[in-house]
CSV table of C-alpha atoms in Angstrom, one decimal:
chain,number,residue,atom,x,y,z
A,1,MET,CA,82.8,-50.6,104.4
A,2,THR,CA,79.2,-50.4,103.2
A,3,LEU,CA,79.8,-53.5,101.0
A,4,VAL,CA,81.2,-55.5,104.0
A,5,VAL,CA,78.1,-54.5,106.1
A,6,LEU,CA,75.7,-55.3,103.3
A,7,PHE,CA,77.3,-58.8,102.8
A,8,GLY,CA,77.4,-59.4,106.5
A,9,VAL,CA,73.8,-58.5,107.1
A,10,LEU,CA,72.6,-60.7,104.2
A,11,PHE,CA,74.9,-63.5,105.0
A,12,LEU,CA,73.8,-63.7,108.7
A,13,VAL,CA,70.1,-63.2,108.0
A,14,ASN,CA,70.2,-65.9,105.3
A,15,LEU,CA,72.2,-68.2,107.5
A,16,PHE,CA,70.0,-68.0,110.5
A,17,THR,CA,66.5,-67.6,109.1
A,18,ILE,CA,64.4,-70.7,109.2
A,19,GLY,CA,61.0,-71.0,107.7
A,20,GLY,CA,61.3,-69.6,104.2
A,21,GLY,CA,62.3,-66.3,102.6
A,22,TYR,CA,59.5,-64.2,103.9
A,23,VAL,CA,60.6,-64.7,107.5
A,24,MET,CA,63.6,-62.6,106.5
A,25,LEU,CA,61.6,-59.5,105.7
A,26,PRO,CA,61.2,-58.1,109.2
A,27,LEU,CA,64.9,-58.6,109.8
A,28,LEU,CA,65.9,-57.0,106.5
A,29,HIS,CA,63.5,-54.2,107.1
A,30,GLY,CA,65.0,-53.6,110.5
A,31,PHE,CA,68.6,-53.4,109.1
A,32,PHE,CA,68.0,-51.6,105.8
A,33,VAL,CA,65.2,-49.2,106.8
A,34,GLU,CA,65.5,-48.7,110.5
A,35,GLN,CA,69.1,-49.2,111.5
A,36,PHE,CA,71.2,-48.1,108.5
A,37,ALA,CA,68.5,-45.9,106.8
A,38,TRP,CA,69.7,-47.1,103.4
A,39,MET,CA,66.1,-46.9,102.2
A,40,THR,CA,62.6,-45.8,103.1
A,41,ASN,CA,59.6,-48.0,103.9
A,42,GLN,CA,58.3,-47.3,100.5
A,43,GLU,CA,61.6,-48.2,98.8
A,44,PHE,CA,61.7,-51.4,100.8
A,45,LEU,CA,58.1,-52.2,99.8
A,46,ASP,CA,59.1,-51.5,96.1
A,47,ALA,CA,62.0,-53.9,96.5
A,48,VAL,CA,59.7,-56.6,97.7
A,49,ALA,CA,57.3,-55.9,94.8
A,50,VAL,CA,60.1,-56.1,92.3
A,51,GLY,CA,61.2,-59.4,93.7
A,52,GLN,CA,57.7,-60.8,93.5
A,53,VAL,CA,57.5,-60.5,89.7
A,54,THR,CA,60.8,-62.3,89.1
A,55,PRO,CA,62.1,-65.9,89.7
A,56,GLY,CA,63.9,-66.2,93.0
A,57,PRO,CA,62.0,-63.3,94.5
A,58,LEU,CA,64.0,-62.6,97.7
A,59,THR,CA,67.4,-63.0,96.0
A,60,VAL,CA,66.3,-60.5,93.3
A,61,MET,CA,65.0,-58.2,96.0
A,62,ASN,CA,68.3,-58.4,97.9
A,63,ALA,CA,70.2,-57.7,94.7
A,64,PHE,CA,67.9,-54.7,94.0
A,65,ILE,CA,68.6,-53.4,97.5
A,66,GLY,CA,72.3,-54.0,97.1
A,67,PHE,CA,72.2,-52.0,93.8
A,68,LYS,CA,70.4,-49.2,95.5
A,69,VAL,CA,72.9,-49.1,98.4
A,70,ALA,CA,76.2,-49.6,96.4
A,71,GLY,CA,75.6,-49.9,92.7
A,72,LEU,CA,76.7,-52.9,90.7
A,73,ALA,CA,79.2,-54.0,93.4
A,74,GLY,CA,76.4,-53.9,95.9
A,75,ALA,CA,74.1,-56.1,93.8
A,76,VAL,CA,76.9,-58.7,93.4
A,77,VAL,CA,77.8,-58.6,97.1
A,78,ALA,CA,74.1,-58.9,98.0
A,79,THR,CA,73.6,-61.8,95.7
A,80,LEU,CA,76.7,-63.6,97.2
A,81,GLY,CA,75.5,-62.8,100.7
A,82,SER,CA,72.1,-64.3,99.9
A,83,TYR,CA,73.3,-67.5,98.2
A,84,LEU,CA,76.4,-68.5,100.1
A,85,PRO,CA,74.7,-69.4,103.4
A,86,SER,CA,72.2,-71.7,101.6
A,87,LEU,CA,75.1,-73.4,99.8
A,88,LEU,CA,77.1,-73.9,103.0
A,89,VAL,CA,74.1,-75.1,105.1
A,90,THR,CA,72.9,-77.5,102.3
A,91,THR,CA,76.4,-78.9,102.0
A,92,PHE,CA,76.5,-79.5,105.7
A,93,VAL,CA,73.0,-80.9,106.0
A,94,ALA,CA,73.4,-83.3,103.1
A,95,LYS,CA,76.5,-84.7,104.7
A,96,TYR,CA,74.8,-85.4,108.1
A,97,TYR,CA,71.1,-85.7,107.2
A,98,LEU,CA,70.8,-89.5,107.6
A,99,ARG,CA,72.4,-89.4,111.0
A,100,PHE,CA,70.1,-86.7,112.4
A,101,ARG,CA,66.8,-87.0,110.6
A,102,ALA,CA,65.2,-89.3,113.2
A,103,SER,CA,66.5,-87.3,116.2
A,104,ASN,CA,63.8,-86.3,118.7
A,105,VAL,CA,65.9,-83.2,119.5
A,106,VAL,CA,65.9,-82.0,115.9
A,107,ARG,CA,62.2,-82.6,115.5
A,108,SER,CA,61.5,-80.8,118.8
A,109,VAL,CA,63.6,-77.8,117.7
A,110,PHE,CA,61.7,-77.5,114.4
A,111,ARG,CA,58.3,-77.8,116.2
A,112,GLY,CA,59.4,-74.9,118.5
A,113,ILE,CA,60.5,-72.8,115.6
A,114,GLU,CA,57.2,-73.1,113.7
A,115,PRO,CA,55.2,-70.6,115.9
A,116,ALA,CA,58.1,-68.1,115.7
A,117,VAL,CA,58.0,-68.3,111.9
A,118,VAL,CA,54.2,-67.6,112.0
A,119,GLY,CA,54.8,-64.6,114.3
A,120,MET,CA,57.5,-63.2,112.1
A,121,LEU,CA,55.3,-63.6,109.0
A,122,LEU,CA,52.5,-61.7,110.8
A,123,ALA,CA,55.1,-59.0,111.7
A,124,VAL,CA,55.9,-58.7,108.0
A,125,CYS,CA,52.2,-58.3,107.1
A,126,LEU,CA,51.7,-55.6,109.7
A,127,ASN,CA,54.9,-53.7,108.8
A,128,LEU,CA,54.3,-53.7,105.1
A,129,GLY,CA,50.6,-53.3,105.4
A,130,ALA,CA,51.0,-50.0,107.3
A,131,THR,CA,53.0,-48.7,104.3
A,132,SER,CA,50.9,-50.0,101.5
A,133,LEU,CA,47.3,-50.1,102.7
A,134,VAL,CA,46.9,-46.3,102.6
A,135,GLY,CA,43.4,-46.1,101.2
A,136,PRO,CA,40.2,-48.0,100.3
A,137,ILE,CA,41.4,-49.3,97.0
A,138,PRO,CA,44.7,-50.9,98.3
A,139,VAL,CA,42.7,-52.4,101.2
A,140,ALA,CA,40.1,-53.8,98.7
A,141,ILE,CA,42.9,-55.3,96.5
A,142,CYS,CA,44.4,-56.8,99.6
A,143,LEU,CA,41.2,-58.3,100.8
A,144,VAL,CA,40.2,-59.7,97.4
A,145,SER,CA,43.7,-61.2,96.9
A,146,PHE,CA,43.6,-62.7,100.4
A,147,ALA,CA,40.1,-64.2,99.8
A,148,LEU,CA,41.1,-65.6,96.4
A,149,MET,CA,44.3,-67.1,97.8
A,150,THR,CA,42.5,-68.6,100.8
A,151,LEU,CA,39.3,-69.9,99.1
A,152,THR,CA,40.5,-70.9,95.7
A,153,LYS,CA,43.5,-72.7,94.1
A,154,ILE,CA,44.3,-69.8,91.9
A,155,ASN,CA,48.0,-69.5,91.0
A,156,PRO,CA,49.7,-66.8,93.2
A,157,THR,CA,51.5,-65.5,90.2
A,158,LEU,CA,48.2,-64.6,88.6
A,159,LEU,CA,47.1,-62.9,91.9
A,160,VAL,CA,50.2,-60.8,91.9
A,161,LEU,CA,49.8,-59.8,88.2
A,162,GLY,CA,46.1,-59.1,88.8
A,163,ALA,CA,46.8,-57.0,91.8
A,164,GLY,CA,49.4,-55.0,89.8
A,165,VAL,CA,46.9,-54.4,87.0
A,166,ALA,CA,44.2,-53.4,89.5
A,167,GLY,CA,46.6,-51.0,91.1
A,168,ALA,CA,47.6,-49.5,87.7
A,169,VAL,CA,44.0,-49.1,86.7
A,170,PHE,CA,42.5,-47.8,89.9
A,171,LEU,CA,45.3,-45.9,91.6
């Protein structure tokens, strides 16, 4: 039953999330940490971190969570639940794209969704920040990373690696 719930949660979240992978984080946190208690805040944060150092960060994160919840079968089910919605939606959109691309309704829907995406990303920051910003050094790493990301064109991968090194050295 756990595998069915795991697949269902990931399938639905991936199917209905618009705005990029990080918008999924508050939803996934709500299910995996709060509703099902399959992991702690720290374990969820660790899963996000593991995903960040790999290609396809959120799919890897979901597979990591699936493995924690139900072993190898959980990792496979989580991966399928993550990829299948994108495959189905992409197939559907590709078939009807030319017909709907100029639609004012479609454009208006996406304009309305944008503020919700920003709000969900802010919720992710607040939720994960409460777990990870537990002292002056993590706060400093966060602020320096934010400043570098905002004010320079440094590659985000280098920021993630640099923050990891700083954490290993100073924490």
